[in-house]
Coordinates of C-alpha atoms and ligand atoms in Angstrom, one line a residue:
M121 CA 0.0 0.0 0.0
N122 CA 1.1 3.5 -0.7
I123 CA 1.0 5.4 2.6
Y124 CA -0.5 8.5 0.9
S125 CA -3.7 6.5 0.5
Y126 CA -4.2 6.3 4.2
T127 CA -6.5 8.6 6.1
K128 CA -5.4 9.4 9.7
K129 CA -8.2 7.1 10.9
D130 CA -6.9 4.3 8.6
L131 CA -3.4 4.7 10.1
E132 CA -4.8 4.7 13.7
N133 CA -6.6 1.4 12.9
Y134 CA -3.4 0.0 11.4
F135 CA -1.3 0.9 14.5
E136 CA -4.0 -0.5 16.9
N137 CA -3.9 -3.7 14.9
I138 CA -0.2 -4.1 15.2
G139 CA -0.4 -3.4 19.0
E140 CA 0.9 0.1 18.9
K141 CA -0.5 3.4 20.2
K142 CA -2.8 5.1 17.8
F143 CA -1.2 8.5 18.3
K144 CA 1.6 7.2 16.1
A145 CA -0.7 8.0 13.2
L146 CA -0.4 11.7 14.1
Q147 CA 3.4 11.4 14.2
I148 CA 3.4 9.8 10.7
Y149 CA 1.1 12.5 9.3
D150 CA 3.4 15.1 10.7
W151 CA 6.4 13.6 9.0
L152 CA 4.6 13.1 5.7
Y153 CA 2.6 16.3 5.3
K154 CA 4.4 18.9 7.5
K155 CA 8.0 17.8 7.4
K156 CA 7.6 16.2 4.0
V157 CA 9.9 13.3 4.7
T158 CA 10.0 10.7 2.0
S159 CA 11.5 7.7 3.8
F160 CA 10.5 5.9 7.0
K161 CA 14.1 5.8 8.3
N162 CA 14.1 9.6 8.6
M163 CA 11.2 9.6 11.0
T164 CA 13.4 9.9 13.9
N165 CA 10.9 9.7 16.8
I166 CA 9.6 6.4 15.6
K167 CA 11.3 3.3 17.1
K168 CA 13.3 0.9 14.9
E169 CA 10.9 -2.1 15.1
V170 CA 8.0 0.1 14.0
I171 CA 10.0 1.6 11.1
Q172 CA 10.8 -1.9 10.0
K173 CA 7.2 -2.9 10.1
L174 CA 6.2 0.3 8.2
N175 CA 8.8 -0.5 5.5
E176 CA 7.3 -4.0 5.1
D177 CA 3.7 -2.8 4.9
F178 CA 3.9 0.5 3.0
K179 CA 5.7 2.4 0.3
I180 CA 6.1 6.2 0.1
E181 CA 5.9 6.9 -3.6
K182 CA 4.9 9.8 -5.8
P183 CA 4.4 9.8 -9.6
E184 CA 7.0 11.6 -11.7
I185 CA 6.5 14.9 -13.4
V186 CA 6.8 14.4 -17.2
K187 CA 6.1 17.9 -18.4
I188 CA 5.4 21.4 -17.1
Q189 CA 3.9 24.2 -19.1
N190 CA 4.2 27.6 -17.6
G191 CA 1.9 30.5 -18.5
K192 CA 1.0 33.7 -16.8
D193 CA -0.3 32.7 -13.3
V194 CA -0.8 29.2 -14.5
H195 CA 1.3 26.0 -14.4
K196 CA 0.2 22.9 -16.0
F197 CA 1.6 19.5 -14.9
L198 CA 1.6 16.2 -16.7
F199 CA 2.3 13.2 -14.4
N200 CA 3.4 9.7 -15.2
M201 CA 1.8 7.1 -12.9
Q202 CA 3.4 3.8 -11.8
D203 CA 1.7 1.9 -14.6
G204 CA 2.6 4.5 -17.3
E205 CA -0.8 6.2 -17.4
K206 CA -0.6 10.0 -17.7
I207 CA -2.8 12.5 -15.9
E208 CA -2.7 16.3 -15.5
A209 CA -3.2 18.9 -12.9
V210 CA -3.3 22.7 -13.3
L211 CA -2.2 25.3 -10.7
M212 CA -3.8 28.7 -11.0
K213 CA -2.6 31.7 -9.1
H214 CA -5.5 33.9 -7.9
D215 CA -5.3 37.0 -5.7
Y216 CA -6.9 34.9 -3.0
G217 CA -4.5 32.0 -3.1
N218 CA -3.2 29.1 -5.2
S219 CA -5.8 26.8 -6.5
L220 CA -5.0 23.3 -7.9
C221 CA -7.3 21.6 -10.4
V222 CA -6.9 17.9 -9.6
S223 CA -7.7 14.9 -11.9
T224 CA -9.7 12.0 -10.5
Q225 CA -9.6 9.4 -13.3
V226 CA -7.4 8.4 -16.2
G227 CA -9.8 9.5 -19.0
C228 CA -13.5 9.8 -18.5
N229 CA -16.6 7.9 -19.6
M230 CA -19.1 10.7 -19.3
G231 CA -18.8 11.6 -22.9
C232 CA -19.7 15.3 -22.8
A233 CA -19.7 16.6 -26.4
F234 CA -17.5 19.6 -25.7
C235 CA -14.9 18.1 -23.4
E236 CA -11.4 17.0 -24.4
S237 CA -10.9 14.7 -21.4
G238 CA -13.7 12.5 -22.5
R239 CA -12.3 12.0 -26.0
L240 CA -10.0 9.4 -24.3
K241 CA -12.2 6.9 -22.5
K242 CA -11.7 6.1 -18.9
R243 CA -8.9 3.6 -18.4
R244 CA -9.1 3.5 -14.7
N245 CA -9.9 5.4 -11.5
L246 CA -7.1 7.2 -9.8
T247 CA -6.1 5.8 -6.4
V248 CA -6.2 8.0 -3.3
D249 CA -2.5 8.5 -3.3
E250 CA -2.4 9.5 -6.9
M251 CA -4.8 12.3 -6.1
V252 CA -3.0 13.4 -2.9
T253 CA 0.4 13.4 -4.5
Q254 CA -0.7 15.8 -7.3
I255 CA -0.9 18.4 -4.5
L256 CA 2.4 17.4 -2.9
L257 CA 4.3 17.4 -6.2
V258 CA 3.0 20.8 -7.3
E259 CA 3.7 22.4 -3.9
E260 CA 7.2 21.0 -3.9
N261 CA 8.0 21.8 -7.5
L262 CA 6.8 25.4 -7.4
N263 CA 7.7 25.9 -3.7
I264 CA 4.3 27.2 -2.9
R265 CA 1.4 26.4 -0.6
I266 CA -1.8 25.3 -2.2
S267 CA -4.8 26.9 -0.5
H268 CA -7.7 25.8 -2.7
V269 CA -8.4 22.5 -4.5
V270 CA -11.0 22.0 -7.3
L271 CA -11.8 18.5 -8.5
M272 CA -12.2 19.6 -12.1
G273 CA -9.4 17.9 -13.8
I274 CA -9.7 14.8 -15.9
G275 CA -12.4 12.4 -14.8
E276 CA -15.8 12.4 -13.0
P277 CA -15.2 12.6 -9.2
F278 CA -18.5 10.9 -8.4
D279 CA -17.6 8.0 -10.7
N280 CA -14.7 7.4 -8.3
Y281 CA -16.7 8.3 -5.2
D282 CA -15.0 6.3 -2.3
N283 CA -11.5 7.3 -3.3
V284 CA -12.5 11.0 -3.7
I285 CA -14.0 11.0 -0.2
K286 CA -10.8 9.6 1.3
F287 CA -8.8 12.1 -0.7
I288 CA -10.9 14.9 0.7
D289 CA -10.4 13.5 4.3
I290 CA -6.6 13.5 3.9
I291 CA -6.2 16.9 2.4
N292 CA -8.7 18.5 4.7
D293 CA -7.1 17.0 7.9
D294 CA -5.4 19.7 9.9
N295 CA -2.5 17.2 10.6
G296 CA -2.4 16.4 6.9
I297 CA -2.3 19.0 4.1
G298 CA -4.8 21.1 6.0
I299 CA -6.9 22.6 3.2
G300 CA -10.1 24.0 4.6
A301 CA -13.3 22.2 3.5
R302 CA -14.7 25.5 2.2
H303 CA -11.7 25.7 0.0
I304 CA -12.4 22.4 -1.7
T305 CA -14.8 22.1 -4.6
V306 CA -16.2 18.8 -6.1
S307 CA -17.6 19.2 -9.5
T308 CA -20.0 16.6 -11.0
C309 CA -21.7 16.3 -14.4
G310 CA -24.8 15.3 -12.4
I311 CA -24.7 11.7 -11.2
V312 CA -27.9 12.0 -9.1
P313 CA -27.5 9.0 -6.6
K314 CA -24.0 10.2 -5.8
I315 CA -25.2 13.8 -5.3
R316 CA -27.6 12.4 -2.8
E317 CA -25.0 10.3 -1.1
F318 CA -22.7 13.3 -0.9
S319 CA -25.5 15.4 0.6
K320 CA -25.5 13.0 3.6
E321 CA -21.8 13.3 4.2
K322 CA -22.6 16.8 5.5
R323 CA -19.1 18.1 4.8
Q324 CA -18.4 21.8 4.3
V325 CA -17.0 21.0 0.9
N326 CA -18.4 23.0 -2.0
L327 CA -20.6 21.2 -4.6
A328 CA -20.5 22.3 -8.2
I329 CA -22.9 21.0 -10.9
S330 CA -22.0 21.1 -14.6
L331 CA -25.2 22.2 -16.0
H332 CA -24.4 23.8 -19.4
A333 CA -28.0 23.8 -20.6
P334 CA -31.3 25.0 -19.3
N335 CA -33.5 22.2 -20.8
D336 CA -33.3 18.5 -21.4
E337 CA -33.4 18.8 -25.2
L338 CA -30.2 20.8 -25.3
R339 CA -28.6 19.1 -22.3
N340 CA -29.1 15.7 -23.9
R341 CA -27.2 16.8 -26.9
L342 CA -24.3 18.2 -24.9
M343 CA -24.1 15.7 -22.0
K344 CA -24.9 12.0 -22.4
I345 CA -25.4 11.7 -18.6
N346 CA -28.6 13.8 -18.9
K347 CA -30.3 10.8 -20.5
A348 CA -29.8 8.8 -17.4
Y349 CA -30.4 11.7 -15.0
P350 CA -32.5 14.5 -16.6
L351 CA -32.5 18.1 -15.3
K352 CA -35.5 17.7 -13.1
E353 CA -33.9 14.9 -11.1
V354 CA -30.6 16.9 -10.9
I355 CA -32.5 19.9 -9.5
E356 CA -34.5 17.8 -7.1
A357 CA -31.2 16.3 -5.8
V358 CA -29.7 19.8 -5.4
K359 CA -32.8 20.9 -3.5
D360 CA -32.4 18.0 -1.1
Y361 CA -28.7 18.8 -0.8
L362 CA -29.6 22.4 0.1
K363 CA -32.0 21.2 2.8
L364 CA -29.3 19.1 4.4
N365 CA -26.3 21.4 3.9
N366 CA -26.2 25.1 4.6
R367 CA -24.0 25.8 1.6
K368 CA -24.6 27.5 -1.7
V369 CA -24.4 25.2 -4.8
T370 CA -22.5 26.4 -7.9
F371 CA -23.9 25.7 -11.3
E372 CA -21.2 25.7 -14.0
Y373 CA -22.4 26.9 -17.4
I374 CA -19.9 26.8 -20.3
M375 CA -20.6 29.5 -22.9
L376 CA -20.8 27.8 -26.3
K377 CA -21.2 30.1 -29.3
D378 CA -24.7 29.8 -30.9
V379 CA -25.4 26.6 -28.9
N380 CA -26.5 27.6 -25.4
D381 CA -25.8 31.4 -25.2
A382 CA -29.0 32.8 -26.6
E383 CA -31.1 35.2 -24.6
K384 CA -33.9 32.6 -24.3
C385 CA -31.5 30.2 -22.7
A386 CA -30.6 32.8 -20.1
I387 CA -34.3 33.4 -19.4
E388 CA -35.0 29.7 -19.2
L389 CA -32.0 29.2 -16.9
S390 CA -33.2 31.9 -14.6
K391 CA -36.6 30.2 -14.3
L392 CA -35.0 26.8 -13.6
L393 CA -32.8 28.1 -10.8
K394 CA -35.2 30.6 -9.3
G395 CA -35.3 30.5 -5.5
L396 CA -32.4 28.1 -5.2
N397 CA -29.5 29.0 -2.9
C398 CA -27.0 28.9 -5.7
Y399 CA -24.8 30.8 -8.0
V400 CA -24.0 30.4 -11.7
N401 CA -20.4 30.4 -12.9
L402 CA -20.3 31.3 -16.6
I403 CA -17.3 29.7 -18.1
P404 CA -15.9 31.0 -21.4
Y405 CA -15.4 27.8 -23.4
N406 CA -11.8 26.8 -23.9
E407 CA -11.5 25.9 -27.5
T408 CA -9.6 22.8 -28.6
S409 CA -8.5 21.8 -32.0
H410 CA -10.4 18.5 -32.0
I411 CA -13.8 19.7 -31.1
E412 CA -15.9 22.1 -33.3
F413 CA -17.5 24.1 -30.5
K414 CA -16.5 27.8 -30.3
K415 CA -16.4 30.2 -27.4
S416 CA -19.2 32.7 -27.1
D417 CA -18.3 36.3 -27.9
N418 CA -17.6 38.3 -24.8
N419 CA -20.5 40.7 -25.4
K420 CA -22.8 37.7 -25.6
I421 CA -21.4 36.4 -22.3
M422 CA -22.1 39.8 -20.7
E423 CA -25.7 39.9 -22.1
F424 CA -26.3 36.4 -20.6
Y425 CA -24.8 37.6 -17.4
D426 CA -27.0 40.7 -17.3
I427 CA -30.2 38.6 -17.9
L428 CA -29.4 36.3 -15.0
K429 CA -28.6 39.3 -12.8
K430 CA -31.8 41.0 -13.7
N431 CA -33.6 37.9 -12.6
N432 CA -31.8 37.9 -9.2
I433 CA -29.6 34.9 -9.9
N434 CA -26.1 35.2 -8.4
V435 CA -23.7 35.0 -11.3
T436 CA -20.0 35.3 -12.0
V437 CA -17.9 35.0 -15.1
R438 CA -14.9 32.7 -14.7
R439 CA -11.6 34.4 -15.4
E440 CA -9.9 32.8 -18.4
F441 CA -6.8 30.9 -17.5
G442 CA -4.2 29.1 -19.5
S443 CA -5.5 29.0 -23.1
E444 CA -1.8 29.6 -24.0
V445 CA -0.8 26.4 -22.2
E446 CA -3.4 24.0 -23.6
A447 CA -5.4 24.3 -20.4
A448 CA -8.6 23.1 -21.8
C449 CA -9.5 20.2 -19.6
G450 CA -7.6 17.2 -20.6
Q451 CA -5.8 18.8 -23.5
L452 CA -2.3 18.3 -22.4
R453 CA -2.8 14.6 -21.8
S454 CA -4.7 13.9 -25.0
N455 CA -2.2 15.9 -27.1
Y456 CA 0.6 14.0 -25.5
E457 CA -1.0 10.6 -26.1
E458 CA -1.5 11.5 -29.7
E459 CA 2.0 12.7 -30.3
K460 CA 3.6 9.5 -29.0
Ligands
LIG287 N1 -16.5 15.6 -14.5 C1 -16.7 16.7 -13.7 C2 -15.4 17.5 -13.4 C3 -14.4 17.7 -14.5 S1 -14.7 18.9 -15.7 C4 -17.8 17.6 -14.2 O1 -18.3 17.3 -15.3 O2 -18.1 18.6 -13.5 C5 -14.7 20.4 -14.9 C6 -15.6 21.5 -15.6 O3 -15.0 21.9 -16.9 C7 -17.0 20.9 -16.0 O4 -17.9 21.9 -15.8 C8 -16.8 20.7 -17.5 O5 -18.0 20.6 -18.2 C9 -15.9 21.9 -17.9 N2 -15.2 21.8 -19.2 C10 -15.0 20.7 -19.9 N3 -14.3 21.0 -21.1 C11 -14.2 22.4 -21.1 C12 -13.6 23.3 -22.0 N4 -13.1 22.9 -23.1 N5 -13.7 24.6 -21.6 C13 -14.3 25.0 -20.5 N6 -14.8 24.2 -19.6 C14 -14.8 22.9 -19.9

């Protein structure tokens, strides 16, 4: 087992099982995540027999960085996993802190028409340690502290649910990486049963829903998942989430030229979301060479924004990041795979 897959609770159980005090878990966390030690033998307050046992039971391993692309305020990383699979993570420097966009799967099966990640089908889920180490490697490489994490890289987080929850536990742990729950955002294309399960976890983590269309007819065309879980069910699940969690939900809405950016879409969207404790994040589409969708014109985005505002929907426009570094979700990996 890779030790970066273990929550503090898992480690406490481990130590109890081998007849050791469970506070050792805290010491190990301190070595791994605060002092950033990468070998058990350097954990100097742990006795020899325990170190030997740890060496037998665990490895401390991180993937390797294959490629980094640097842009203004954005750094894009391509990692090579143990089995040779590649995934990516994107660091964005905001005025409020450093935010890392983390991948959760190798490829994606959701098949959204506009998305680059989904062009390469899912090959497997990422393990917990493969998600945790994306953060450690980027912090180490850029010599920065990451304050925010968004699960918006390659993959559908709710299609790798159990690992994602463990990952959140580890990075949120004060003795671990210590990223505040309110600084962590999980984004889903709308897998309703998992939204419901997540609601019951009652974590302070932010939930974002990729909506991208205000009606089923259009959403079916853009997002295959809508055929399994149509809008009405998604909205119902969000309503129930809001009842159980005192948090605003974010709806992501990519602005696709002449597809979903018409005035009537904005009006329809306002009606759909009326009265919900939410806000809409309008995302200027990141164009990619393989997919024919185009980004809406800026004035169109602003018109859309104004209509939502007028209808009392909280709305923001996402700052554009990294188009100069192939930052469209999944682009670095898919281009790399194709060049090989
Ligand atoms: N599978 C999850 C999380 C990963 S995608 C989800 O669907 O939410 C993160 C966000 O980026 C989603 O809203 C997704 O629809 C959006 N996205 C995908 N391709 C994009 C592109 N080329 N430009 C802008 N946003 C994109």
